[in-house]
Amino acid sequence: MERRRQEKDRALKLTPYYRYYYYYFFSSFHLFSDCNGRIPMEKISPLHLNTSLPQNPFTHKRNTSNPIIHVPRGVADTSMETPPSPSPSLGFSTHLHALNDPIKLNFPYSCKKIHAQIIKTSNNWNSTQTAQRLINLYIQSDDFRSAAMVLFTGFERDPLSWSRWVEEFGIEEGRFSGLVEIFRELHRKGNFFNGRVLIAFLKACASMIHSQLGVEIHSYVIKSGFDSDVYLKSALLEFYGNCFGLDYAHQIFDETPVRNTLLWNKVIALNSGNGSWLKVLKLFREMQFSGVRADGSTLAKVLQACGRGGAFKEGKQIHGYVIRSLQMSRSLICNSLISMYSKSFKLEMARMVFDSMDSPSLVSWNSMISGYALNGILDKAWKLFDEMELSETKPDIVTWNSLVSGHSIHGHDKIPQILRKMQVAGLKPNSSSIASALQAISEMSSVELGKEIHGYVLRNGIRCDKYVGTSLIDMYIKSGCLTNARLVFDNMKDRNIFTWNSLISGYAYNGLFDEVMKLLNRMEKEGIKPNLVTWNSLIAGYAMRGLSKQALELIHQLKKTSTLHPNVVSWTALISGCSRIGNYIEALDFCIKMQQGGIKPNSTTIASLLRACAALALLQKGRELHCYAIRNDFDENIIVATALVDMYCKSCSLHIAHSVFRKIKRKNLASWNSMIMGFSVHGLGKEAMSLFSEMCESGFHPDGISLTAILSGCRHSGFVGEGWKYFDSMRTEFGITPTLKHYACMVDLLGRSGYLDEAWDFLQSMPLEPDASLWGALLGACRLHKNLELAEIAAQYLFELEPHNSGNYLLLMNLYATENRWQDVENLKDIMSIRGAKSRSGWSWIQVKNKVHVFTVEGKPHPDIGEIYFELYHLISEIKNLGYVPDTNCIVQNIDEEEKEKTLLSHTEKLAITYGLINTGNGVPIRVIKNTRVCNDCHMVAKYMSQISGREIFLRDGVRFHHFSGGRCSCNDYW
């Protein structure tokens, strides 16, 4: 009796929380357990809560003495007078040990019994460790309700810990809705929750987008007087930012009278996570004016905004603020500075910050290596990687992935080597490594290597990754293996909208529109609605197959829908698709229609239009687009800047192209390649080689396109020795395997330089099967040096590879005509007629006063043709006095010399140049575009015309550019 009385006195002294659990775990167990020892949860829910109390938790009075939970008066304490006595031999450590022993816990009630013993006998019953074990055990026993009770009541943890517990507890098996119901039930019963529990639930609502409960909690916060709690305010900011948008979060922030560092950090972090970089900088400025000191977390977010938003000047100012506030020793800030300078393409300054660190962390090393790699400075990235291996900090998977990502953009050929080295180092490529590698392989069109990567994915169980699966589909599509792409797609268990769009775009780009429609129907049956990206892919597919009317009709149909409307991406897909297949005039017309519909071009649209202008050499239109780009701040976009360089190069304005190139602050490999190719096709081989060396010294690793550009420069300038040097260095120095384009450049270089035997031997010894481009290069060289024997061999191969290409027949005819073998000329004409190889109609055009004037061999003559011929006869007569002698060797007709000279006068480039001289003012350059190679006679006439008129003449033929000035040509008669 004495012992029972002592137990009763002990129970009456317990806190309300303790009494609640004392009753919950002792009385309910004995009264309601079934024959199996299990306790029905509906019987052990808080029976002694006073149901007569008000059900509205916002109106009844609460006892706030307990910070966690309040049990209303009316609980029958008499039931606790005879609880089962705990075994005195079971101490706290013993109970914890029992929680870890599944053998001793065969039934759920065993856990409750031990839980009650812990509460009764220990002063440390509310520790986080105990809570975690109890919750896990209740979950294993499928007693979700009891686990939730442990979670909600009695455990003093910090807000972050509470949030993590609620999120993890609720996310597991989708239990959050059940957790919410228990939370509301306890509320209705009169339980009072303090700010920590509310913060946890607000954070969980934010992460799980549970807007209704979050608003209810906000209402409770206001009515309870908790709205001055900065931690709750921070949680509310996060909730409204995630569930309703930043405007609502800003409203909460603006209504807060006292804002400390925590609230400023939260609102800055929300804007940073949403990509509102300018708003981040504005908030930081307001924070400084308010007198609140920024901590390391704030500065890290602001520096990130500077890097992402291109605010380099602001980033430098914040760097100065960091130095003045003596925070440069903090690793977080230094890493943020490195990242900011790297994204601003200021690698020297990033390296200075890195070198100033006493002991760079793993993140610091990775940030610096990633900065080098992603900016294409791969040599320095590898050098720093070697230094890292020698330091105390060892590379991890992030380090290797940084190198893989850099090479996927700037150096595709080394991807397989990096993956092998990574595995030798004991690290397995993860989904990020594989996705970057597949991106590079897509650009390389190396399907065999892609299949090897696919095999690795299957062997290592990465196939379930949506990102990797979508990358595999994209790789197979770009390699032309639609069957393999479909197999990957069908074997994916979990597909998202990006996966569907990837396959649909592949079918659309290949013109398989019936398959696209089947996929769209299947997609909707599986409950995934096509989004605008889906329809834009279909629009691009129609445009790329020459079905621009269908693509335009699809845009008109989208305009009529209520949910999806065509945007600038839709129109850009149409414009870009037309540009890719050579429908340049249509692309420019669609741009006008787009603007008439109230949609403004973006940077991608401008880049596509510039490519169209480059192909047509529409300099004036290109200048207008350049002005538009400057007004809309698109000129600093690297894609637009590179397209501008290409447009000016192909529009015979090399000096403007070079000026634009030098102004590019963030050059990439594509911009270097574009400028090198521009010098090359204009015959400026020395300038091309000099720029190539500058590119390599800047840390950029040349790719296959770079070597094609520099070999073209050697070819057009006749630099045989330099050409051999670059070709030999492809494997040894740059690790690039030569392709047919590189071999064709070498054959053309050797052949045009007169080394026909060397060209023949080179062609015979190459490891690849020669294609039409190589045999065509040899045939052209044979025509130039009048080597009929080799020409006939090359022509035979070409007639088999390209039976309908009339240019090959005409080259051999020209050689036969030079040798007066007219019967062979007639035989070739008969062969052409039998095979259906029609001569390509030659044309030239010139743009005068925003209008393009076309001159063709066949078709309707120009309206001013009489005036043009009158002026041309006058010019020919004048240049004959200067020593001009017509070169009739290009005429393959068996007619007399006088008739041949008259035929030469009808060459379209002569007519176009003459028209330009008539209709443009003195000093204005003449720019003419021709679709075939310029003949010797027209080249000579253009030199004389530039001499007597004092005008610059730019002629772009089917092979290269010629710049005539003062009676000389930039090609030095080598073309």
mmCIF file of N, CA and C in Angstrom, residues 561-606:
data_model
loop_
_atom_site.group_PDB
_atom_site.id
_atom_site.type_symbol
_atom_site.label_atom_id
_atom_site.label_comp_id
_atom_site.label_asym_id
_atom_site.label_seq_id
_atom_site.Cartn_x
_atom_site.Cartn_y
_atom_site.Cartn_z
ATOM 1 N N THR A 561 -6.410 27.832 -78.944
ATOM 2 C CA THR A 561 -6.618 27.059 -77.717
ATOM 3 C C THR A 561 -6.673 27.983 -76.514
ATOM 4 N N SER A 562 -7.269 27.490 -75.446
ATOM 5 C CA SER A 562 -7.429 28.310 -74.241
ATOM 6 C C SER A 562 -6.276 28.155 -73.268
ATOM 7 N N THR A 563 -5.564 27.036 -73.360
ATOM 8 C CA THR A 563 -4.499 26.766 -72.381
ATOM 9 C C THR A 563 -3.103 27.068 -72.908
ATOM 10 N N LEU A 564 -2.828 26.681 -74.141
ATOM 11 C CA LEU A 564 -1.499 26.870 -74.716
ATOM 12 C C LEU A 564 -1.552 27.914 -75.820
ATOM 13 N N HIS A 565 -0.573 28.790 -75.828
ATOM 14 C CA HIS A 565 -0.494 29.822 -76.856
ATOM 15 C C HIS A 565 0.920 29.850 -77.413
ATOM 16 N N PRO A 566 1.055 30.019 -78.729
ATOM 17 C CA PRO A 566 2.412 30.057 -79.304
ATOM 18 C C PRO A 566 3.209 31.230 -78.752
ATOM 19 N N ASN A 567 4.455 30.980 -78.450
ATOM 20 C CA ASN A 567 5.316 32.017 -77.910
ATOM 21 C C ASN A 567 6.496 32.228 -78.841
ATOM 22 N N VAL A 568 7.479 32.978 -78.376
ATOM 23 C CA VAL A 568 8.632 33.260 -79.222
ATOM 24 C C VAL A 568 9.397 31.983 -79.570
ATOM 25 N N VAL A 569 9.351 30.983 -78.677
ATOM 26 C CA VAL A 569 10.022 29.719 -78.964
ATOM 27 C C VAL A 569 9.343 29.005 -80.132
ATOM 28 N N SER A 570 8.020 29.094 -80.196
ATOM 29 C CA SER A 570 7.276 28.463 -81.290
ATOM 30 C C SER A 570 7.695 29.048 -82.638
ATOM 31 N N TRP A 571 7.714 30.376 -82.701
ATOM 32 C CA TRP A 571 8.104 31.032 -83.950
ATOM 33 C C TRP A 571 9.584 30.792 -84.266
ATOM 34 N N THR A 572 10.416 30.784 -83.242
ATOM 35 C CA THR A 572 11.837 30.545 -83.458
ATOM 36 C C THR A 572 12.076 29.130 -83.983
ATOM 37 N N ALA A 573 11.276 28.168 -83.507
ATOM 38 C CA ALA A 573 11.381 26.797 -84.028
ATOM 39 C C ALA A 573 11.080 26.766 -85.522
ATOM 40 N N LEU A 574 10.087 27.524 -85.932
ATOM 41 C CA LEU A 574 9.737 27.608 -87.353
ATOM 42 C C LEU A 574 10.848 28.287 -88.148
ATOM 43 N N ILE A 575 11.340 29.414 -87.646
ATOM 44 C CA ILE A 575 12.388 30.167 -88.346
ATOM 45 C C ILE A 575 13.677 29.362 -88.427
ATOM 46 N N SER A 576 14.071 28.753 -87.308
ATOM 47 C CA SER A 576 15.301 27.964 -87.286
ATOM 48 C C SER A 576 15.205 26.750 -88.195
ATOM 49 N N GLY A 577 14.027 26.091 -88.198
ATOM 50 C CA GLY A 577 13.845 24.934 -89.071
ATOM 51 C C GLY A 577 13.989 25.295 -90.536
ATOM 52 N N CYS A 578 13.431 26.439 -90.924
ATOM 53 C CA CYS A 578 13.566 26.896 -92.321
ATOM 54 C C CYS A 578 15.023 27.209 -92.660
ATOM 55 N N SER A 579 15.742 27.833 -91.727
ATOM 56 C CA SER A 579 17.139 28.190 -91.972
ATOM 57 C C SER A 579 18.006 26.950 -92.156
ATOM 58 N N ARG A 580 17.727 25.900 -91.393
ATOM 59 C CA ARG A 580 18.564 24.701 -91.457
ATOM 60 C C ARG A 580 18.514 24.022 -92.813
ATOM 61 N N ILE A 581 17.364 24.064 -93.472
ATOM 62 C CA ILE A 581 17.249 23.368 -94.765
ATOM 63 C C ILE A 581 17.393 24.315 -95.948
ATOM 64 N N GLY A 582 17.792 25.554 -95.688
ATOM 65 C CA GLY A 582 18.082 26.481 -96.781
ATOM 66 C C GLY A 582 16.918 27.338 -97.223
ATOM 67 N N ASN A 583 15.776 27.304 -96.535
ATOM 68 C CA ASN A 583 14.649 28.176 -96.876
ATOM 69 C C ASN A 583 14.824 29.524 -96.168
ATOM 70 N N TYR A 584 15.862 30.242 -96.611
ATOM 71 C CA TYR A 584 16.260 31.457 -95.896
ATOM 72 C C TYR A 584 15.255 32.593 -96.075
ATOM 73 N N ILE A 585 14.719 32.737 -97.272
ATOM 74 C CA ILE A 585 13.759 33.810 -97.520
ATOM 75 C C ILE A 585 12.513 33.602 -96.670
ATOM 76 N N GLU A 586 12.044 32.336 -96.577
ATOM 77 C CA GLU A 586 10.891 32.037 -95.728
ATOM 78 C C GLU A 586 11.173 32.379 -94.267
ATOM 79 N N ALA A 587 12.388 32.053 -93.820
ATOM 80 C CA ALA A 587 12.752 32.344 -92.433
ATOM 81 C C ALA A 587 12.625 33.832 -92.143
ATOM 82 N N LEU A 588 13.095 34.675 -93.053
ATOM 83 C CA LEU A 588 13.000 36.122 -92.856
ATOM 84 C C LEU A 588 11.554 36.602 -92.916
ATOM 85 N N ASP A 589 10.755 35.995 -93.788
ATOM 86 C CA ASP A 589 9.342 36.381 -93.885
ATOM 87 C C ASP A 589 8.585 36.016 -92.605
ATOM 88 N N PHE A 590 8.890 34.847 -92.038
ATOM 89 C CA PHE A 590 8.205 34.420 -90.820
ATOM 90 C C PHE A 590 8.546 35.331 -89.645
ATOM 91 N N CYS A 591 9.732 35.902 -89.671
ATOM 92 C CA CYS A 591 10.095 36.847 -88.617
ATOM 93 C C CYS A 591 9.185 38.068 -88.660
ATOM 94 N N ILE A 592 8.866 38.518 -89.858
ATOM 95 C CA ILE A 592 7.963 39.667 -90.003
ATOM 96 C C ILE A 592 6.571 39.306 -89.481
ATOM 97 N N LYS A 593 6.085 38.098 -89.798
ATOM 98 C CA LYS A 593 4.764 37.668 -89.335
ATOM 99 C C LYS A 593 4.737 37.536 -87.820
ATOM 100 N N MET A 594 5.825 37.052 -87.267
ATOM 101 C CA MET A 594 5.905 36.911 -85.821
ATOM 102 C C MET A 594 5.742 38.272 -85.140
ATOM 103 N N GLN A 595 6.434 39.275 -85.636
ATOM 104 C CA GLN A 595 6.357 40.606 -85.034
ATOM 105 C C GLN A 595 4.993 41.241 -85.276
ATOM 106 N N GLN A 596 4.381 40.921 -86.395
ATOM 107 C CA GLN A 596 3.028 41.421 -86.633
ATOM 108 C C GLN A 596 2.033 40.849 -85.630
ATOM 109 N N GLY A 597 2.341 39.651 -85.106
ATOM 110 C CA GLY A 597 1.504 39.029 -84.091
ATOM 111 C C GLY A 597 1.801 39.511 -82.682
ATOM 112 N N GLY A 598 2.689 40.479 -82.547
ATOM 113 C CA GLY A 598 2.981 41.058 -81.241
ATOM 114 C C GLY A 598 4.034 40.326 -80.440
ATOM 115 N N ILE A 599 4.784 39.419 -81.070
ATOM 116 C CA ILE A 599 5.830 38.671 -80.371
ATOM 117 C C ILE A 599 7.191 39.180 -80.827
ATOM 118 N N LYS A 600 8.024 39.544 -79.867
ATOM 119 C CA LYS A 600 9.344 40.077 -80.176
ATOM 120 C C LYS A 600 10.379 38.955 -80.262
ATOM 121 N N PRO A 601 11.310 39.066 -81.179
ATOM 122 C CA PRO A 601 12.366 38.041 -81.274
ATOM 123 C C PRO A 601 13.234 38.025 -80.021
ATOM 124 N N ASN A 602 13.724 36.855 -79.657
ATOM 125 C CA ASN A 602 14.690 36.754 -78.572
ATOM 126 C C ASN A 602 16.085 36.496 -79.152
ATOM 127 N N SER A 603 17.036 36.221 -78.311
ATOM 128 C CA SER A 603 18.413 36.055 -78.785
ATOM 129 C C SER A 603 18.547 34.867 -79.732
ATOM 130 N N THR A 604 17.813 33.782 -79.460
ATOM 131 C CA THR A 604 17.884 32.605 -80.334
ATOM 132 C C THR A 604 17.294 32.911 -81.701
ATOM 133 N N THR A 605 16.201 33.675 -81.725
ATOM 134 C CA THR A 605 15.606 34.082 -83.003
ATOM 135 C C THR A 605 16.593 34.900 -83.820
ATOM 136 N N ILE A 606 17.243 35.852 -83.166
ATOM 137 C CA ILE A 606 18.203 36.713 -83.866
ATOM 138 C C ILE A 606 19.349 35.876 -84.428
#
